Amino acid sequence: MRLTRLLVAAVTVTALGACSSGGGGSGGVDGTPGGSGVRDPYFPKAGNGGYDVGHYDLALDYDPDAEHVTGTATITARATHDLSAFNLDLKGLDVESVTVEGREARFNRAGQELTVRPPDELDDGETFRVRVRYSGEPETVTDPDDSEEGWLPTEDGAVGLGEPTGSMAWFPGNHHPSDKAAYDIAVTVPEGYGVVSNGQLTGETTKGGRTTFRWHTAEPMASYLATIAVGDWRISRSTLDGGLPVYTAVDPEQAGASRTVLAQLPAIMKWEQALFGPYPFSSTGAIVDRPDDAGYALETQTRPYFPGAPDTETLVHELAHQWYGDSVTPKTWRDMWLNEGFATYAEWLWTEEHGGDTAQETFDALYDGTYFEDEAANEAVWAFPPGKPSDAAHISDSPVYQRGAMVLHRIRQTVGDDAFRALLRDWAAAHRHGNADTDDFTAFVEKSAPGKDFTAIWDDWLYGDGKPERP
């Protein structure tokens, strides 16, 4: 995130369950340790308190046949209070050593928590560097909604997908969207494999039958948006008007099916920049894998991931996320509708402006229960309010997407088209590379249109249970 990062609460830890230790054993933590979570309403153990990451330098060596990773993560962070110990999120994998500022540090494991005790207490405001050497077979993580993320082996390699908590399966870090950072990711694989990641490719070297790919992301990125895709790729490089680099990687089996839709990427980017404002990153593109390699598309930063060739609306959706979700990132997982509602409404606007149903017609079909062919799917839109998903298993359910978009349409109806388009741009600009929550958004809307009354929209559409009365 940008300079005004979320300050997470320090939680005093008086005892830790020891899983493994290095550099002299483990035991109780005295002094002022950082918290073992940021108390996210749906994932309370995600993230960690007491520090703010500025940069990840990840060096991984991957053996696709053995599905084995050897990695070194060098994390540069700033202490947000005096720290006698701090935690990193890491699921599975074996930790071989940890150093802080080049000196061996004690550590131990308990579940997804890797607790590090620096040789000397870190002072409030001090910038420090922690290096973790680790190895093993990365895990595939099953979400509360039974979808899979983390490290997914594929027929010709693997892909790392992180939403909401899967990135901790392949590198240690502060894995909560409230702590964004720059990244350098280097991955070494057998010669003949390709590696695609976020940002820009800065190097590709081959030695002794193994190739190292180096990727750099300068802009802040939440860890759930980081990706590594290992496999056989057909690479296309180009630039948009204005010089923005485009890098697409397509599985050869999907080259024919994806050619037409990917040819629309420049037009979609031009349309979205006109609507949402300047593109917030230094490159764009896409990764198109095989249909069975993952069960969903994901807005991985600068380079959305698709299992199989996407349709136009899905490409519009995932590219819109680069503004809403990737640049303006939620403070907690409760705020998912700020990602998905905006990206879904982008689909509505694209369809409206390209010869399809108007946004009003889409809104009416959802309200009338005729949008989906399945009756249960139409009823599911009203299962809970988008501003307050029922639990972690439902943060990606229909109300977050469709009813979230309906909230935006109600705002558009209230303020008018011109003011709504200005709001879309101004919201993206106001929180560019930062974090925001629903309260930030409602306050922003009210300030943008001081003469309008949004009470019914917030009470009935954003937070209200059940189906509101027809507007």
XYZ file of C-alpha atoms in Angstrom:
471
model
C 0.000 0.000 0.000
C 1.044 3.653 -0.096
C 2.649 5.502 2.801
C -0.517 5.587 4.936
C -0.560 1.876 5.640
C -2.986 0.363 8.122
C -1.400 0.264 11.567
C -2.239 -3.086 13.042
C -2.786 -3.595 16.751
C -0.031 -5.117 18.824
C -1.225 -8.230 20.578
C 0.842 -9.357 23.558
C 1.711 -12.999 23.283
C 2.712 -14.646 26.545
C 3.132 -18.210 25.385
C 3.617 -19.986 22.096
C 3.165 -23.592 21.110
C 6.544 -24.730 19.858
C 6.599 -26.582 16.573
C 10.251 -26.301 15.611
C 13.054 -24.004 16.555
C 16.389 -22.759 15.377
C 19.302 -20.847 16.744
C 18.976 -21.780 20.395
C 15.486 -23.097 20.972
C 12.178 -21.436 21.814
C 9.983 -20.631 24.751
C 7.910 -17.771 26.077
C 8.209 -14.375 24.420
C 9.019 -11.467 26.719
C 9.169 -7.761 25.907
C 6.935 -6.329 23.181
C 6.206 -8.911 20.463
C 4.145 -8.160 17.388
C 0.688 -9.653 16.984
C 0.067 -13.039 15.401
C -2.822 -11.654 13.345
C -4.511 -8.370 12.484
C -7.938 -9.493 13.704
C -9.507 -9.511 10.265
C -13.233 -10.170 10.782
C -13.115 -13.312 8.627
C -9.463 -14.406 8.790
C -8.291 -13.282 12.253
C -4.916 -15.081 12.026
C -4.043 -13.572 8.645
C -1.331 -10.947 8.685
C 0.766 -9.895 11.651
C 1.148 -6.882 13.888
C 4.104 -4.702 14.778
C 5.722 -4.099 11.398
C 5.057 -2.899 7.883
C 6.660 -4.634 4.873
C 8.152 -2.454 2.165
C 9.742 -5.058 -0.117
C 9.862 -8.803 -0.769
C 12.831 -10.363 -2.554
C 11.920 -13.975 -3.334
C 14.324 -16.481 -4.878
C 12.776 -19.877 -5.600
C 14.142 -22.991 -7.244
C 11.361 -25.325 -8.415
C 11.565 -28.944 -9.525
C 8.270 -29.690 -11.345
C 8.808 -33.470 -11.339
C 9.293 -33.659 -7.568
C 6.973 -30.684 -6.932
C 9.679 -29.376 -4.617
C 10.599 -25.767 -3.860
C 13.790 -24.423 -2.325
C 13.398 -20.778 -1.442
C 14.934 -17.731 0.164
C 12.674 -14.848 1.158
C 14.349 -11.554 2.052
C 11.820 -9.184 3.580
C 12.506 -5.512 4.263
C 10.149 -4.021 6.832
C 9.728 -1.190 9.312
C 8.843 -1.753 12.960
C 5.682 0.116 13.997
C 6.551 -0.291 17.681
C 9.400 -1.765 19.703
C 9.645 -5.447 18.752
C 11.139 -8.244 20.813
C 9.612 -10.780 18.369
C 7.419 -10.788 15.282
C 5.471 -13.298 13.219
C 5.389 -14.274 9.569
C 2.626 -16.317 7.925
C 3.901 -19.564 6.399
C 1.864 -22.710 5.840
C 3.764 -25.991 5.533
C 7.314 -26.049 4.159
C 10.409 -26.559 6.293
C 12.263 -23.543 7.640
C 16.003 -24.109 7.636
C 17.292 -20.770 8.964
C 16.231 -17.236 9.802
C 18.435 -14.163 10.088
C 17.589 -10.599 11.071
C 20.009 -7.949 9.845
C 22.417 -10.731 8.890
C 22.504 -12.314 12.349
C 21.031 -15.693 13.227
C 17.633 -15.399 14.893
C 15.698 -17.889 16.990
C 12.388 -19.031 15.539
C 9.591 -21.512 16.098
C 6.470 -22.739 14.306
C 2.868 -23.021 15.440
C 0.322 -23.650 12.697
C 0.698 -20.954 10.043
C 2.731 -18.760 12.405
C 6.504 -18.494 12.069
C 7.654 -16.557 15.145
C 11.031 -14.837 14.860
C 13.072 -13.503 17.786
C 15.733 -11.052 16.559
C 19.058 -11.081 18.429
C 18.377 -7.517 19.591
C 15.043 -5.823 20.106
C 13.957 -3.746 17.126
C 13.117 -0.117 17.842
C 9.919 1.616 16.823
C 10.469 3.040 13.328
C 13.554 0.909 12.646
C 13.906 -0.593 9.194
C 15.115 -4.183 9.308
C 15.743 -7.100 6.966
C 14.750 -10.669 7.736
C 15.871 -13.604 5.586
C 14.148 -16.984 5.684
C 15.550 -20.066 3.971
C 12.967 -22.799 3.444
C 12.121 -25.807 1.307
C 9.572 -28.535 0.751
C 6.494 -29.361 -1.256
C 4.141 -26.352 -1.227
C 0.591 -27.060 -0.158
C -2.669 -26.597 -1.964
C -4.936 -24.696 0.425
C -8.664 -25.363 0.610
C -10.666 -22.206 1.278
C -13.704 -22.041 3.575
C -15.819 -22.117 0.392
C -14.034 -25.354 -0.683
C -12.177 -23.740 -3.586
C -8.439 -24.381 -3.905
C -5.583 -21.891 -3.887
C -2.005 -21.697 -2.695
C 0.261 -23.859 -4.848
C -1.606 -25.756 -7.568
C 0.368 -28.375 -9.538
C -0.638 -28.385 -13.192
C -0.131 -30.843 -16.017
C 2.925 -28.939 -17.255
C 4.094 -27.086 -14.127
C 2.363 -25.213 -11.321
C 0.607 -21.971 -10.483
C 0.572 -19.977 -7.257
C -2.755 -18.227 -6.551
C -3.309 -16.388 -3.302
C -6.852 -15.126 -2.703
C -7.546 -14.895 0.165
C -4.730 -16.622 2.117
C -2.954 -18.997 -0.265
C 0.279 -17.063 -0.812
C 1.564 -18.254 2.574
C 1.833 -21.713 0.974
C 4.855 -20.649 -1.100
C 6.537 -17.765 0.707
C 6.617 -16.336 4.245
C 5.219 -12.869 4.734
C 2.635 -10.553 6.194
C -0.252 -12.112 4.333
C -3.100 -9.651 4.743
C -4.284 -7.138 2.118
C -3.670 -4.243 4.519
C 0.113 -4.602 4.102
C 1.214 -4.009 0.519
C 4.795 -4.013 -0.754
C 7.045 -3.994 -3.811
C 8.339 -7.366 -5.084
C 11.290 -8.925 -6.839
C 10.633 -12.562 -7.717
C 13.279 -14.857 -9.230
C 12.307 -18.421 -10.107
C 14.697 -21.084 -11.399
C 13.271 -24.055 -13.309
C 14.574 -26.741 -15.684
C 15.484 -25.382 -19.094
C 12.439 -25.501 -21.383
C 9.964 -24.363 -18.734
C 8.738 -20.789 -18.595
C 7.858 -18.702 -15.540
C 5.397 -15.826 -15.598
C 4.829 -13.494 -12.676
C 3.735 -9.952 -11.848
C 5.194 -6.708 -13.135
C 7.989 -6.663 -15.663
C 10.443 -9.345 -16.737
C 13.904 -7.956 -15.972
C 16.078 -10.963 -16.739
C 16.194 -14.492 -18.161
C 19.411 -16.497 -17.908
C 20.211 -20.174 -18.490
C 23.103 -22.055 -16.910
C 23.707 -25.757 -16.389
C 20.362 -26.771 -17.823
C 18.312 -24.468 -15.582
C 16.748 -21.103 -16.408
C 16.136 -18.247 -13.979
C 13.368 -15.725 -14.658
C 13.441 -12.422 -12.772
C 10.308 -10.318 -12.323
C 9.998 -6.874 -10.722
C 6.890 -5.163 -9.328
C 7.628 -1.576 -8.329
C 4.131 -0.574 -7.246
C 2.679 -1.774 -3.928
C 0.989 -5.184 -4.163
C -1.015 -7.194 -1.661
C 0.433 -10.682 -1.272
C -2.788 -12.389 -2.417
C -2.241 -10.787 -5.834
C 1.248 -12.232 -6.295
C 1.536 -15.138 -8.701
C 4.015 -17.559 -10.214
C 2.922 -19.606 -13.229
C 5.329 -22.358 -14.328
C 4.700 -24.165 -17.588
C 4.941 -24.146 -21.356
C 3.906 -20.699 -22.620
C 3.448 -18.894 -25.866
C 4.585 -15.364 -25.084
C 3.348 -12.209 -26.779
C 4.887 -8.790 -26.147
C 3.519 -5.471 -27.377
C 2.828 -1.935 -26.204
C -0.352 0.090 -25.934
C -0.748 3.644 -27.169
C 1.350 5.639 -24.745
C 3.962 2.916 -24.414
C 2.489 0.682 -21.680
C 4.068 -2.790 -22.033
C 1.720 -5.739 -22.609
C 2.946 -9.250 -21.778
C 0.635 -12.209 -22.327
C 1.419 -15.861 -21.673
C -0.848 -18.519 -23.157
C -0.731 -22.288 -22.843
C -0.261 -23.644 -26.393
C -3.479 -25.646 -26.096
C -5.384 -22.391 -25.510
C -3.677 -20.274 -28.174
C -6.420 -20.632 -30.776
C -9.337 -20.254 -28.360
C -7.905 -17.132 -26.724
C -6.609 -15.288 -29.771
C -9.770 -13.284 -30.496
C -10.492 -12.209 -26.933
C -6.881 -11.256 -26.172
C -6.869 -9.151 -29.332
C -9.492 -7.011 -27.548
C -7.168 -6.247 -24.617
C -5.883 -2.934 -26.075
C -9.437 -1.707 -26.713
C -10.589 -2.770 -23.241
C -7.620 -1.045 -21.620
C -8.291 2.150 -23.576
C -11.960 2.088 -22.562
C -11.175 1.413 -18.903
C -8.562 4.141 -18.726
C -11.068 6.608 -20.146
C -13.611 5.514 -17.544
C -11.509 4.805 -14.448
C -8.542 7.123 -14.930
C -4.845 6.486 -15.590
C -3.755 2.867 -15.371
C -2.066 2.428 -11.970
C 0.743 0.031 -12.932
C 3.767 -0.191 -15.208
C 2.648 -3.166 -17.317
C -0.436 -5.169 -18.205
C -1.292 -8.495 -19.819
C -2.773 -11.887 -19.032
C -1.981 -15.515 -18.235
C -4.177 -18.112 -19.957
C -3.671 -21.604 -18.578
C -5.511 -24.861 -19.254
C -9.156 -25.059 -18.132
C -8.538 -27.774 -15.533
C -5.558 -26.094 -13.878
C -7.670 -23.876 -11.565
C -11.361 -23.401 -10.970
C -11.524 -19.611 -11.331
C -10.004 -16.494 -12.847
C -8.075 -14.173 -10.542
C -7.008 -10.532 -10.800
C -3.311 -11.211 -10.127
C -1.687 -7.786 -10.308
C -0.766 -6.546 -13.810
C -1.363 -10.010 -15.263
C -4.766 -11.613 -14.522
C -4.888 -15.393 -14.504
C -7.501 -17.334 -16.509
C -8.142 -21.111 -16.536
C -8.855 -21.406 -20.220
C -9.694 -18.673 -22.724
C -11.909 -16.042 -21.056
C -14.909 -14.387 -22.651
C -14.841 -10.643 -23.197
C -16.811 -9.781 -20.066
C -14.449 -11.790 -17.848
C -11.444 -10.018 -19.355
C -13.174 -6.672 -18.720
C -13.862 -7.757 -15.132
C -10.336 -8.848 -14.256
C -8.707 -5.839 -15.900
C -11.090 -3.515 -14.020
C -9.764 -5.090 -10.828
C -6.394 -3.502 -11.553
C -7.989 -0.244 -10.411
C -10.535 -1.666 -7.934
C -8.935 -4.345 -5.784
C -5.311 -4.204 -6.902
C -4.585 -0.470 -6.692
C -7.431 0.386 -4.287
C -7.222 -2.664 -2.039
C -9.639 -3.558 0.783
C -8.512 -2.982 4.357
C -10.187 -6.240 5.420
C -11.848 -9.182 3.712
C -15.224 -7.790 4.813
C -14.771 -5.130 2.125
C -14.654 -7.558 -0.809
C -17.664 -5.920 -2.446
C -15.444 -2.893 -3.153
C -13.456 -5.242 -5.397
C -16.150 -7.385 -6.928
C -19.013 -4.902 -7.070
C -16.879 -2.456 -9.051
C -15.493 -5.107 -11.417
C -18.976 -6.536 -11.982
C -20.387 -3.086 -12.687
C -17.560 -2.570 -15.182
C -18.999 -5.548 -17.071
C -22.443 -3.912 -17.020
C -21.037 -0.649 -18.369
C -19.030 -2.413 -21.094
C -22.127 -4.317 -22.219
C -24.214 -1.131 -22.111
C -21.749 0.753 -24.297
C -21.132 -2.091 -26.740
C -24.603 -2.954 -27.969
C -25.884 -5.166 -25.151
C -28.262 -4.703 -22.239
C -28.130 -1.408 -20.420
C -27.039 -1.402 -16.797
C -30.644 -0.594 -15.884
C -31.879 -3.666 -17.756
C -29.312 -5.834 -15.962
C -30.334 -4.321 -12.626
C -34.023 -4.991 -13.374
C -33.355 -8.592 -14.416
C -31.524 -9.235 -11.154
C -34.263 -7.584 -9.139
C -37.014 -9.479 -10.952
C -35.237 -12.823 -10.635
C -34.808 -13.409 -14.362
C -31.066 -12.774 -14.704
C -29.951 -16.357 -14.086
C -31.574 -19.406 -15.628
C -31.505 -21.164 -12.257
C -34.077 -19.965 -9.713
C -31.791 -20.727 -6.786
C -29.083 -18.516 -8.310
C -31.544 -15.639 -8.594
C -32.584 -16.040 -4.972
C -28.946 -16.238 -3.831
C -28.431 -12.582 -4.801
C -30.396 -11.642 -1.659
C -28.763 -14.133 0.731
C -26.936 -11.420 2.696
C -25.986 -7.746 2.312
C -22.840 -7.078 0.274
C -21.356 -4.869 2.993
C -21.473 -7.683 5.535
C -20.958 -11.223 4.180
C -22.244 -13.882 6.542
C -18.835 -15.532 7.086
C -15.503 -16.362 5.451
C -17.058 -19.047 3.250
C -19.240 -16.456 1.499
C -16.985 -13.484 0.758
C -17.018 -14.450 -2.936
C -20.720 -15.253 -3.230
C -23.285 -13.652 -5.513
C -24.358 -10.785 -3.194
C -20.785 -9.475 -3.119
C -20.719 -9.369 -6.934
C -24.233 -8.747 -8.235
C -25.783 -6.935 -5.298
C -22.540 -4.993 -4.861
C -22.941 -3.806 -8.462
C -26.571 -2.957 -7.719
C -25.388 -0.647 -4.913
C -23.231 1.185 -7.431
C -26.142 1.433 -9.857
C -28.332 2.939 -7.131
C -25.608 5.533 -6.527
C -25.528 6.263 -10.261
C -29.304 6.707 -10.276
C -29.005 9.145 -7.385
C -26.156 11.360 -8.611
C -26.565 11.091 -12.396
C -24.287 9.718 -15.087
C -21.719 12.518 -15.234
C -21.242 12.704 -11.466
C -21.067 8.904 -11.246
C -18.314 8.708 -13.845
C -16.408 11.379 -11.982
C -16.874 9.386 -8.780
C -15.391 6.260 -10.380
C -12.268 8.167 -11.394
C -11.957 10.158 -8.189
C -12.302 7.089 -5.947
C -9.567 5.273 -7.857
C -7.336 8.354 -7.662
C -7.978 9.135 -3.985
C -6.837 5.676 -2.821
C -4.359 4.844 -5.590
C -1.908 2.163 -4.349
C -3.580 2.252 -0.927
C -6.296 0.584 1.111
C -9.890 1.523 1.789
C -12.923 0.090 3.544
C -16.662 0.503 3.155
C -16.839 3.404 5.603
C -14.213 5.213 3.530
C -16.338 4.675 0.434
C -19.671 5.774 1.858
C -18.037 8.913 3.315
C -16.398 9.590 -0.062
C -19.709 9.292 -1.904
C -21.511 11.568 0.538
C -18.761 14.183 0.313
C -18.832 13.989 -3.498
C -22.576 14.672 -3.614
C -23.422 16.719 -0.499
C -26.930 17.555 -1.648
C -28.028 13.928 -2.054
C -29.480 11.525 0.494
C -27.893 8.053 0.422
C -29.469 6.752 3.628
C -31.765 4.257 1.934
C -28.954 2.959 -0.287
C -26.707 2.278 2.682
C -29.433 0.951 4.979
C -31.367 -1.156 2.473
C -28.983 -2.068 -0.354
C -25.538 -2.131 1.221
C -26.287 -3.369 4.745
C -29.945 -4.404 4.748
C -31.067 -8.005 4.989
C -33.324 -9.420 2.323
C -34.606 -7.837 -0.857
C -35.180 -4.085 -0.647
C -38.272 -2.431 -2.040
C -38.030 -1.604 -5.730
C -36.456 1.850 -6.119
